[in-house]
Tab-separated table of C-alpha atoms in Angstrom:
chain	number	residue	atom	x	y	z
Q	12	MET	CA	-14.085	-45.747	6.432
Q	13	PRO	CA	-10.610	-46.431	7.759
Q	14	GLY	CA	-9.496	-47.081	4.189
Q	15	SER	CA	-10.855	-43.781	2.961
Q	16	LEU	CA	-9.157	-41.899	5.812
Q	17	LEU	CA	-5.865	-43.580	5.011
Q	18	ALA	CA	-6.245	-42.651	1.369
Q	19	MET	CA	-6.999	-39.069	2.353
Q	20	PHE	CA	-3.924	-38.825	4.598
Q	21	VAL	CA	-1.743	-40.355	1.895
Q	22	GLY	CA	-3.105	-37.835	-0.622
Q	23	ILE	CA	-2.404	-34.932	1.733
Q	24	ALA	CA	1.125	-36.195	2.378
Q	25	ILE	CA	1.819	-36.593	-1.318
Q	26	GLY	CA	0.387	-33.142	-2.067
Q	27	THR	CA	2.500	-31.570	0.661
Q	28	LEU	CA	5.600	-33.322	-0.650
Q	29	VAL	CA	4.908	-32.189	-4.200
Q	30	THR	CA	4.367	-28.628	-2.964
Q	31	LEU	CA	7.668	-28.673	-1.072
Q	32	VAL	CA	9.458	-30.027	-4.126
Q	33	ILE	CA	7.970	-27.308	-6.330
Q	34	VAL	CA	8.819	-24.528	-3.828
Q	35	GLY	CA	12.344	-25.889	-3.447
Q	36	ALA	CA	12.751	-26.009	-7.208
Q	37	PHE	CA	11.708	-22.362	-7.507
Q	38	GLN	CA	14.122	-21.390	-4.714
Q	39	LEU	CA	16.952	-23.270	-6.407
Q	40	ARG	CA	16.121	-21.564	-9.697
Q	41	ASP	CA	16.069	-18.105	-8.081
Q	42	ARG	CA	19.370	-18.805	-6.323
Q	43	ALA	CA	20.920	-19.961	-9.592
Q	44	MET	CA	19.642	-16.881	-11.399
Q	45	ARG	CA	21.017	-14.584	-8.691
Q	46	SER	CA	24.335	-16.391	-8.888
Q	47	ALA	CA	24.401	-16.087	-12.683
Q	48	ASN	CA	23.302	-12.429	-12.693
Q	49	PRO	CA	24.339	-10.796	-9.412
Q	50	GLN	CA	23.040	-7.262	-8.993
Q	51	VAL	CA	25.444	-4.527	-7.943
Q	52	PRO	CA	23.940	-2.404	-5.150
Q	53	ALA	CA	22.647	0.976	-6.311
Q	54	ALA	CA	24.922	2.786	-3.846
Q	55	VAL	CA	27.974	1.234	-5.519
Q	56	THR	CA	26.908	2.227	-9.038
Q	57	SER	CA	26.185	5.778	-7.821
Q	58	MET	CA	29.673	5.969	-6.346
Q	59	LEU	CA	31.242	4.704	-9.584
Q	60	ASP	CA	29.462	7.423	-11.565
Q	61	VAL	CA	31.334	10.198	-9.720
Q	62	LEU	CA	34.790	8.606	-9.469
Q	63	GLU	CA	37.598	10.269	-11.448
Q	64	ASP	CA	39.755	7.142	-11.373
Q	65	ALA	CA	38.821	4.060	-13.352
Q	66	ALA	CA	36.916	1.559	-11.191
Q	67	VAL	CA	35.194	-1.651	-12.264
Q	68	VAL	CA	33.015	-4.225	-10.476
Q	69	THR	CA	32.944	-7.738	-11.960
Q	70	ASP	CA	31.360	-11.023	-10.998
Q	71	ALA	CA	33.470	-14.037	-10.052
Q	72	SER	CA	33.861	-15.037	-13.701
Q	73	GLY	CA	35.153	-11.620	-14.777
Q	74	ILE	CA	32.006	-10.229	-16.401
Q	75	VAL	CA	31.860	-6.442	-15.949
Q	76	LEU	CA	28.726	-5.494	-14.018
Q	77	ALA	CA	29.429	-1.791	-13.438
Q	78	ALA	CA	32.190	0.668	-14.337
Q	79	SER	CA	33.104	4.327	-13.843
Q	80	PRO	CA	33.022	6.584	-16.942
Q	81	SER	CA	36.822	6.918	-17.143
Q	82	SER	CA	37.301	3.144	-17.226
Q	83	ARG	CA	36.124	3.069	-20.827
Q	84	TRP	CA	38.105	5.927	-22.374
Q	85	LEU	CA	41.183	4.808	-20.436
Q	86	GLY	CA	40.951	1.397	-22.068
Q	87	VAL	CA	40.238	-0.619	-18.902
Q	88	VAL	CA	36.920	-2.020	-20.144
Q	89	ALA	CA	35.965	-3.324	-23.586
Q	90	GLY	CA	32.346	-4.400	-23.825
Q	91	ARG	CA	31.622	-6.490	-20.712
Q	92	ARG	CA	35.189	-7.689	-20.212
Q	93	LEU	CA	38.398	-6.269	-18.789
Q	94	ALA	CA	40.422	-5.142	-21.808
Q	95	GLN	CA	43.886	-5.702	-20.327
Q	96	GLU	CA	45.439	-9.080	-19.583
Q	97	GLU	CA	47.336	-7.584	-16.622
Q	98	LEU	CA	44.057	-6.451	-15.034
Q	99	ARG	CA	42.503	-9.861	-15.553
Q	100	GLY	CA	45.502	-11.283	-13.687
Q	101	LEU	CA	44.853	-8.906	-10.766
Q	102	MET	CA	41.212	-10.010	-10.695
Q	103	LYS	CA	42.236	-13.682	-10.452
Q	104	LEU	CA	44.619	-12.920	-7.569
Q	105	ALA	CA	41.836	-11.093	-5.723
Q	106	ARG	CA	39.469	-14.019	-6.264
Q	107	GLN	CA	42.059	-16.427	-4.822
Q	108	ASN	CA	43.567	-14.324	-2.029
Q	109	GLY	CA	40.943	-11.694	-1.279
Q	110	ARG	CA	43.064	-8.881	-2.724
Q	111	SER	CA	45.948	-8.231	-5.091
Q	112	PRO	CA	49.076	-6.131	-4.598
Q	113	ALA	CA	49.273	-2.773	-6.391
Q	114	GLN	CA	50.913	-3.165	-9.766
Q	115	THR	CA	52.287	-0.507	-12.108
Q	116	MET	CA	51.670	-1.265	-15.760
Q	117	ARG	CA	51.466	0.408	-19.143
Q	118	ILE	CA	48.209	-0.171	-20.995
Q	119	ARG	CA	46.952	0.689	-24.468
Q	120	VAL	CA	44.004	3.054	-24.596
Q	121	SER	CA	42.371	1.111	-27.433
Q	122	ARG	CA	43.088	-1.649	-29.918
Q	123	VAL	CA	43.193	0.829	-32.818
Q	124	SER	CA	45.545	3.287	-31.109
Q	125	SER	CA	49.197	3.025	-30.145
Q	126	ASP	CA	48.701	5.547	-27.324
Q	127	THR	CA	49.622	4.058	-23.946
Q	128	ARG	CA	49.089	5.222	-20.379
Q	129	LEU	CA	51.042	4.429	-17.231
Q	130	VAL	CA	48.655	3.240	-14.514
Q	131	ILE	CA	48.609	1.657	-11.064
Q	132	GLY	CA	46.091	-1.176	-10.735
Q	133	ARG	CA	44.822	-3.156	-7.754
Q	134	ALA	CA	41.899	-5.499	-7.097
Q	135	ALA	CA	39.936	-6.742	-4.080
Q	136	ALA	CA	37.116	-9.220	-3.494
Q	137	ILE	CA	34.282	-7.295	-1.846
Q	138	SER	CA	32.054	-10.388	-1.456
Q	139	ASP	CA	31.708	-13.927	-2.767
Q	140	GLU	CA	29.961	-12.488	-5.817
Q	141	PHE	CA	31.796	-9.237	-6.557
Q	142	ILE	CA	35.383	-8.204	-7.298
Q	143	ALA	CA	36.433	-4.551	-7.551
Q	144	ILE	CA	39.322	-3.390	-9.750
Q	145	PHE	CA	40.774	0.112	-9.288
Q	146	VAL	CA	43.039	1.794	-11.858
Q	147	ARG	CA	44.730	5.182	-11.396
Q	148	ASP	CA	46.287	6.987	-14.356
Q	149	ILE	CA	49.728	8.335	-13.378
Q	150	SER	CA	50.860	9.323	-16.878
Q	151	GLU	CA	50.870	13.033	-16.004
Q	152	GLN	CA	53.020	12.447	-12.910
Q	153	GLU	CA	55.417	10.444	-15.050
Q	154	ARG	CA	55.574	13.254	-17.623
Q	155	VAL	CA	56.205	15.929	-14.975
Q	156	GLN	CA	58.901	13.812	-13.334
Q	157	GLN	CA	60.566	13.266	-16.697
Q	158	MET	CA	60.432	17.005	-17.403
Q	159	ARG	CA	62.116	17.723	-14.063
Q	160	GLN	CA	64.866	15.227	-14.771
Q	161	ASP	CA	65.333	16.617	-18.277
Q	162	PHE	CA	65.449	20.166	-16.901
Q	163	ILE	CA	68.180	19.305	-14.395
Q	164	GLN	CA	70.215	17.392	-16.968
Q	165	ASN	CA	69.785	19.999	-19.691
Q	166	THR	CA	70.525	22.927	-17.371
Q	167	SER	CA	73.708	21.232	-16.216
Q	168	HIS	CA	74.737	20.518	-19.797
Q	169	GLU	CA	73.837	23.962	-21.159
Q	170	LEU	CA	75.698	25.767	-18.364
Q	171	LYS	CA	78.665	23.438	-18.581
Q	172	THR	CA	79.254	24.171	-22.277
Q	173	PRO	CA	79.929	27.947	-22.099
Q	174	VAL	CA	81.703	27.659	-18.744
Q	175	GLY	CA	84.025	24.991	-20.125
Q	176	ALA	CA	84.634	27.011	-23.289
Q	177	ILE	CA	85.514	30.118	-21.285
Q	178	GLY	CA	88.000	28.098	-19.232
Q	179	LEU	CA	89.722	26.721	-22.337
Q	180	LEU	CA	89.805	30.129	-24.002
Q	181	ALA	CA	91.328	31.662	-20.873
Q	182	GLU	CA	94.115	29.083	-21.014
Q	183	ALA	CA	94.627	29.844	-24.710
Q	184	LEU	CA	94.898	33.552	-23.905
Q	185	VAL	CA	97.693	32.853	-21.439
Q	186	VAL	CA	99.596	30.815	-24.031
Q	187	ALA	CA	99.084	33.423	-26.776
Q	188	ALA	CA	99.845	36.435	-24.592
Q	189	ASP	CA	102.613	37.637	-26.952
Q	190	ASP	CA	100.454	37.415	-30.098
Q	191	PRO	CA	98.062	40.394	-30.347
Q	192	ASP	CA	95.979	38.815	-33.134
Q	193	GLN	CA	95.475	35.605	-31.173
Q	194	VAL	CA	94.675	37.548	-28.013
Q	195	ARG	CA	92.041	39.555	-29.914
Q	196	HIS	CA	90.567	36.386	-31.433
Q	197	PHE	CA	90.338	34.505	-28.139
Q	198	SER	CA	89.039	37.587	-26.327
Q	199	GLU	CA	86.157	37.852	-28.793
Q	200	ARG	CA	85.381	34.172	-28.275
Q	201	VAL	CA	85.400	34.627	-24.487
Q	202	SER	CA	83.045	37.584	-24.841
Q	203	ALA	CA	80.673	35.570	-27.057
Q	204	GLU	CA	80.583	32.631	-24.628
Q	205	ALA	CA	80.068	35.002	-21.699
Q	206	ASP	CA	77.122	36.592	-23.532
Q	207	ARG	CA	75.674	33.153	-24.194
Q	208	LEU	CA	76.052	32.209	-20.526
Q	209	GLY	CA	74.433	35.458	-19.435
Q	210	GLN	CA	71.533	35.004	-21.854
Q	211	LEU	CA	70.954	31.437	-20.697
Q	212	THR	CA	71.058	32.400	-17.021
Q	213	ALA	CA	68.690	35.320	-17.579
Q	214	ARG	CA	66.207	33.121	-19.431
Q	215	ILE	CA	66.281	30.436	-16.748
Q	216	MET	CA	65.594	33.070	-14.079
Q	217	ASN	CA	62.870	34.668	-16.192
Q	218	LEU	CA	61.142	31.335	-16.744
Q	219	SER	CA	61.359	30.516	-13.031
Q	220	ARG	CA	59.735	33.857	-12.158
Q	221	LEU	CA	56.916	33.285	-14.640
Q	222	GLN	CA	56.270	29.815	-13.231
Q	223	ALA	CA	56.181	31.066	-9.641
Q	224	ALA	CA	52.604	31.273	-8.374
Q	225	ASP	CA	53.241	34.526	-6.513
Q	226	GLU	CA	54.996	36.323	-9.373
Q	227	LEU	CA	53.769	39.896	-9.555
Q	228	LEU	CA	53.376	41.593	-12.939
Q	229	ASP	CA	53.308	45.318	-13.654
Q	230	VAL	CA	49.842	45.437	-15.190
Q	231	SER	CA	48.330	48.279	-17.189
Q	232	ASP	CA	46.113	48.930	-20.198
Q	233	VAL	CA	48.382	47.971	-23.118
Q	234	SER	CA	48.099	48.765	-26.816
Q	235	VAL	CA	48.560	45.691	-29.019
Q	236	ASP	CA	49.786	48.011	-31.793
Q	237	GLU	CA	52.579	49.165	-29.481
Q	238	ILE	CA	53.521	45.577	-28.581
Q	239	VAL	CA	53.810	44.667	-32.270
Q	240	ALA	CA	55.678	47.880	-33.168
Q	241	ARG	CA	58.245	47.455	-30.395
Q	242	THR	CA	58.805	43.822	-31.369
Q	243	VAL	CA	59.248	44.588	-35.073
Q	244	ASP	CA	61.588	47.497	-34.347
Q	245	ALA	CA	63.769	45.265	-32.143
Q	246	HIS	CA	64.145	42.633	-34.895
Q	247	GLN	CA	64.448	44.687	-38.084
Q	248	THR	CA	68.251	44.556	-38.144
Q	249	THR	CA	68.336	40.780	-37.597
Q	250	ALA	CA	65.672	40.263	-40.255
Q	251	ARG	CA	67.539	42.342	-42.853
Q	252	ALA	CA	70.763	40.455	-42.142
Q	253	ALA	CA	68.908	37.166	-42.733
Q	254	ASP	CA	67.190	38.563	-45.879
Q	255	VAL	CA	63.785	38.057	-44.267
Q	256	GLU	CA	61.030	40.663	-44.533
Q	257	LEU	CA	58.829	41.407	-41.522
Q	258	VAL	CA	55.225	42.087	-42.559
Q	259	THR	CA	52.515	43.328	-40.190
Q	260	GLY	CA	48.773	43.509	-40.726
Q	261	GLY	CA	45.326	42.943	-39.309
Q	262	GLU	CA	43.167	44.989	-36.986
Q	263	THR	CA	44.439	48.031	-35.096
Q	264	GLY	CA	43.390	49.986	-32.026
Q	265	ILE	CA	43.001	46.894	-29.830
Q	266	ARG	CA	44.039	47.008	-26.188
Q	267	VAL	CA	44.618	44.280	-23.613
Q	268	HIS	CA	45.194	44.225	-19.876
Q	269	GLY	CA	48.697	43.030	-19.016
Q	270	ASP	CA	52.402	43.611	-18.528
Q	271	ALA	CA	53.751	45.288	-21.678
Q	272	ARG	CA	57.343	44.172	-21.051
Q	273	VAL	CA	56.373	40.513	-20.640
Q	274	LEU	CA	54.076	40.569	-23.678
Q	275	VAL	CA	56.766	42.153	-25.865
Q	276	GLU	CA	59.258	39.525	-24.717
Q	277	ALA	CA	56.810	36.719	-25.526
Q	278	LEU	CA	56.094	38.051	-29.024
Q	279	SER	CA	59.810	38.741	-29.552
Q	280	ASN	CA	60.642	35.102	-28.866
Q	281	LEU	CA	58.188	33.997	-31.556
Q	282	VAL	CA	59.456	36.528	-34.104
Q	283	SER	CA	63.099	35.701	-33.335
Q	284	ASN	CA	62.431	31.991	-33.901
Q	285	ALA	CA	60.522	32.704	-37.113
Q	286	ILE	CA	63.443	34.716	-38.514
Q	287	ALA	CA	66.008	32.104	-37.464
Q	288	TYR	CA	64.142	29.259	-39.159
Q	289	SER	CA	63.044	31.123	-42.304
Q	290	PRO	CA	64.816	30.749	-45.668
Q	291	GLU	CA	66.404	33.762	-47.352
Q	292	GLY	CA	64.008	35.889	-49.347
Q	293	SER	CA	60.952	34.791	-47.350
Q	294	HIS	CA	58.478	36.696	-45.196
Q	295	VAL	CA	57.553	36.570	-41.515
Q	296	GLY	CA	54.044	37.817	-40.899
Q	297	ILE	CA	52.655	39.319	-37.694
Q	298	GLY	CA	48.881	39.655	-37.761
Q	299	VAL	CA	46.346	40.887	-35.195
Q	300	LYS	CA	42.690	39.872	-35.044
Q	301	GLN	CA	39.868	40.231	-32.545
Q	302	ASP	CA	37.499	37.277	-32.211
Q	303	GLU	CA	34.659	38.401	-29.914
Q	304	ASP	CA	36.356	38.837	-26.513
Q	305	ILE	CA	39.651	37.225	-27.575
Q	306	VAL	CA	42.636	38.986	-29.168
Q	307	GLU	CA	44.848	36.891	-31.446
Q	308	ILE	CA	48.420	37.807	-32.410
Q	309	ALA	CA	49.732	35.355	-35.010
Q	310	VAL	CA	53.347	34.941	-36.156
Q	311	THR	CA	53.675	33.029	-39.429
Q	312	ASP	CA	56.853	31.879	-41.164
Q	313	GLN	CA	57.661	30.040	-44.397
Q	314	GLY	CA	60.230	27.712	-42.852
Q	315	LEU	CA	60.601	23.949	-42.817
Q	316	GLY	CA	57.719	23.380	-40.421
Q	317	ILE	CA	57.589	21.206	-37.315
Q	318	SER	CA	56.800	17.489	-37.266
Q	319	GLU	CA	53.757	16.225	-35.359
Q	320	ALA	CA	56.016	14.403	-32.890
Q	321	ASP	CA	57.959	17.599	-32.128
Q	322	GLN	CA	54.782	19.678	-31.841
Q	323	LYS	CA	53.766	17.693	-28.742
Q	324	ARG	CA	56.939	18.751	-26.897
Q	325	ILE	CA	57.862	22.046	-28.531
Q	326	PHE	CA	56.865	24.145	-25.483
Q	327	GLU	CA	58.937	22.095	-23.022
Q	328	ARG	CA	62.027	23.650	-21.457
Q	329	PHE	CA	65.254	23.058	-23.422
Q	330	TYR	CA	63.433	21.065	-26.092
Q	331	ARG	CA	64.674	21.749	-29.618
Q	332	ALA	CA	62.989	20.393	-32.729
Q	333	ASP	CA	66.209	20.821	-34.733
Q	334	GLN	CA	69.245	20.324	-32.508
Q	335	ALA	CA	71.827	21.142	-35.180
Q	336	ARG	CA	70.023	24.297	-36.346
Q	337	SER	CA	69.501	25.470	-32.769
Q	338	ARG	CA	73.206	25.225	-32.023
Q	339	HIS	CA	73.929	27.223	-35.186
Q	340	THR	CA	71.415	29.936	-34.306
Q	341	GLY	CA	72.509	30.034	-30.657
Q	342	GLY	CA	69.096	29.150	-29.253
Q	343	THR	CA	68.720	28.154	-25.613
Q	344	GLY	CA	65.628	25.973	-26.010
Q	345	LEU	CA	63.784	28.139	-23.467
Q	346	GLY	CA	62.114	30.711	-25.709
Q	347	LEU	CA	58.864	28.880	-26.422
Q	348	SER	CA	58.538	27.734	-22.829
Q	349	ILE	CA	58.827	31.375	-21.744
Q	350	VAL	CA	56.162	32.329	-24.300
Q	351	LYS	CA	53.796	29.653	-23.004
Q	352	HIS	CA	54.092	30.628	-19.335
Q	353	ALA	CA	54.055	34.384	-20.039
Q	354	ILE	CA	50.777	34.113	-21.938
Q	355	GLN	CA	49.267	31.736	-19.379
Q	356	ARG	CA	50.023	34.315	-16.668
Q	357	HIS	CA	47.834	36.702	-18.657
Q	358	GLY	CA	44.962	34.215	-18.758
Q	359	GLY	CA	45.668	33.283	-22.373
Q	360	GLU	CA	47.098	30.459	-24.425
Q	361	VAL	CA	49.463	29.786	-27.337
Q	362	ARG	CA	48.345	27.674	-30.278
Q	363	LEU	CA	50.528	26.102	-32.935
Q	364	TRP	CA	49.767	25.136	-36.502
Q	365	SER	CA	52.613	23.654	-38.512
Q	366	ARG	CA	53.144	21.395	-41.466
Q	367	GLU	CA	56.497	20.133	-42.641
Q	368	GLY	CA	57.584	21.913	-45.807
Q	369	GLN	CA	54.949	24.654	-45.437
Q	370	GLY	CA	55.961	26.617	-42.347
Q	371	SER	CA	54.463	27.352	-38.941
Q	372	THR	CA	52.022	29.723	-37.271
Q	373	PHE	CA	52.176	30.467	-33.547
Q	374	THR	CA	49.086	32.284	-32.271
Q	375	ILE	CA	48.951	34.155	-28.973
Q	376	ARG	CA	45.364	34.334	-27.669
Q	377	LEU	CA	44.663	36.909	-24.953
Q	378	PRO	CA	41.432	37.944	-23.253
Q	379	LEU	CA	40.156	41.371	-24.210
Q	380	GLY	CA	39.975	43.681	-21.220
Q	381	GLY	CA	41.262	41.363	-18.462
Q	382	PRO	CA	42.200	37.854	-17.413
Q	383	LEU	CA	39.970	34.905	-18.244
Q	384	THR	CA	38.099	33.072	-15.501
Q	385	GLY	CA	40.453	30.700	-13.740
Q	386	ALA	CA	43.588	32.531	-14.788
Q	387	VAL	CA	46.310	33.391	-12.329
Q	388	PRO	CA	45.360	36.861	-11.069
Q	389	LEU	CA	47.601	39.674	-12.198
Q	390	LYS	CA	48.764	42.143	-9.602
Q	391	LEU	CA	50.680	45.352	-9.637
Q	392	ASP	CA	54.348	44.938	-8.898
Q	393	LYS	CA	54.848	46.064	-5.285
Q	394	LYS	CA	58.177	47.738	-5.996
Q	395	SER	CA	56.808	49.662	-8.988
Q	396	LYS	CA	53.734	50.687	-7.012
Q	397	LYS	CA	55.858	51.982	-4.131
Q	398	GLN	CA	58.067	53.917	-6.549
Q	399	ARG	CA	55.032	55.570	-8.159
Q	400	GLU	CA	53.625	56.508	-4.753
Q	401	LYS	CA	57.022	57.899	-3.701
Q	402	LYS	CA	57.252	60.025	-6.865
Q	403	LYS	CA	53.700	61.246	-6.333
Q	404	ARG	CA	54.452	62.345	-2.746
Q	405	ALA	CA	57.673	64.047	-3.866
Q	406	ALA	CA	55.780	65.951	-6.563
Q	407	GLU	CA	53.154	67.043	-4.021
Q	408	ARG	CA	55.876	68.286	-1.631
Q	409	ALA	CA	57.584	70.175	-4.459
Q	410	ALA	CA	54.291	71.802	-5.435
Q	411	LYS	CA	53.671	72.887	-1.833
Q	412	ARG	CA	57.179	74.376	-1.556
Q	413	LYS	CA	56.604	76.269	-4.791
Q	414	GLU	CA	53.291	77.649	-3.492
Q	415	SER	CA	54.821	78.717	-0.166
Q	416	SER	CA	57.769	80.426	-1.837
Q	417	ALA	CA	55.387	82.289	-4.138
């Protein structure tokens, strides 16, 4: 009996020990599996789904567990790994020190593209298992800053050229005071440089007004036929002198809501450029078409065309695709920028098609019957409105005086 009890107790002890070993083994396995495949909390993945910036959560070994949508098209993530060596370096720093300093870097969007983006990256360890990497794209800020710097430099240079020329010509006039022919020659040069300076200043001011958020336009119901006719009439002499024929066509009787003066100036800039860059004996076409609720005014030339690289910057202030030709034609480099902002103020856009050796087509697209949703609202010019009201009151007073005298 005592032997059987001892055997029973030994059996129970061994069974308990085996059970504990088995349970411990399962716990170790579960812990190992959790360590190998940590699960990102649902709240974190939900947050990543709505982030505009690129954000990635990795495990301690660098495997990507969750990522925001922009992290893939920005080139931060490739498969289940961080695509950029610089970002992998930030992750290692965060794993060692808890966080990494912010670092500005330029990264490639993909292995098959040469397109790069300027970004600011940082990383932080959010637990023993997870590391978060944040990447903000600052390419647009860089582009805007570069445009501002270019504008200041180009404005200074463009203003300095005619001002300096006028100063030199004035000195030459003093020296040649006794020579009527020389005086006439230098006087004409001074007048030409003064005109150039005035044109440049006027265009800079015009562009600044168009870019101002509170710029008020004198809006009315405008005939597209009238806009085209006024533009063609203003450029017929220049076109004949350049042996370029202006040809109009397309639909008629279309009207848009906008400032006629601004729209004529925008179209005039396109036609002027087309004439300047067209070979002798060629045509410049101006066509009008209505596409549902959009009105298109296209200006087509048979010039040299614009390279793909230049097309990306052609609407920037002071940018010239052909520097030498622009100096010869007297361009300011502001015309296309004025066109872009003038049409945007009307809720429209300007599109460009061009191929080197075949010519270019600039297409103004305007909403039919009013601004598009999201466009800068057009308002009546306060001064013009006051003048119209003043004239109306004066006419009413004159009519009353006429009635009383009768």
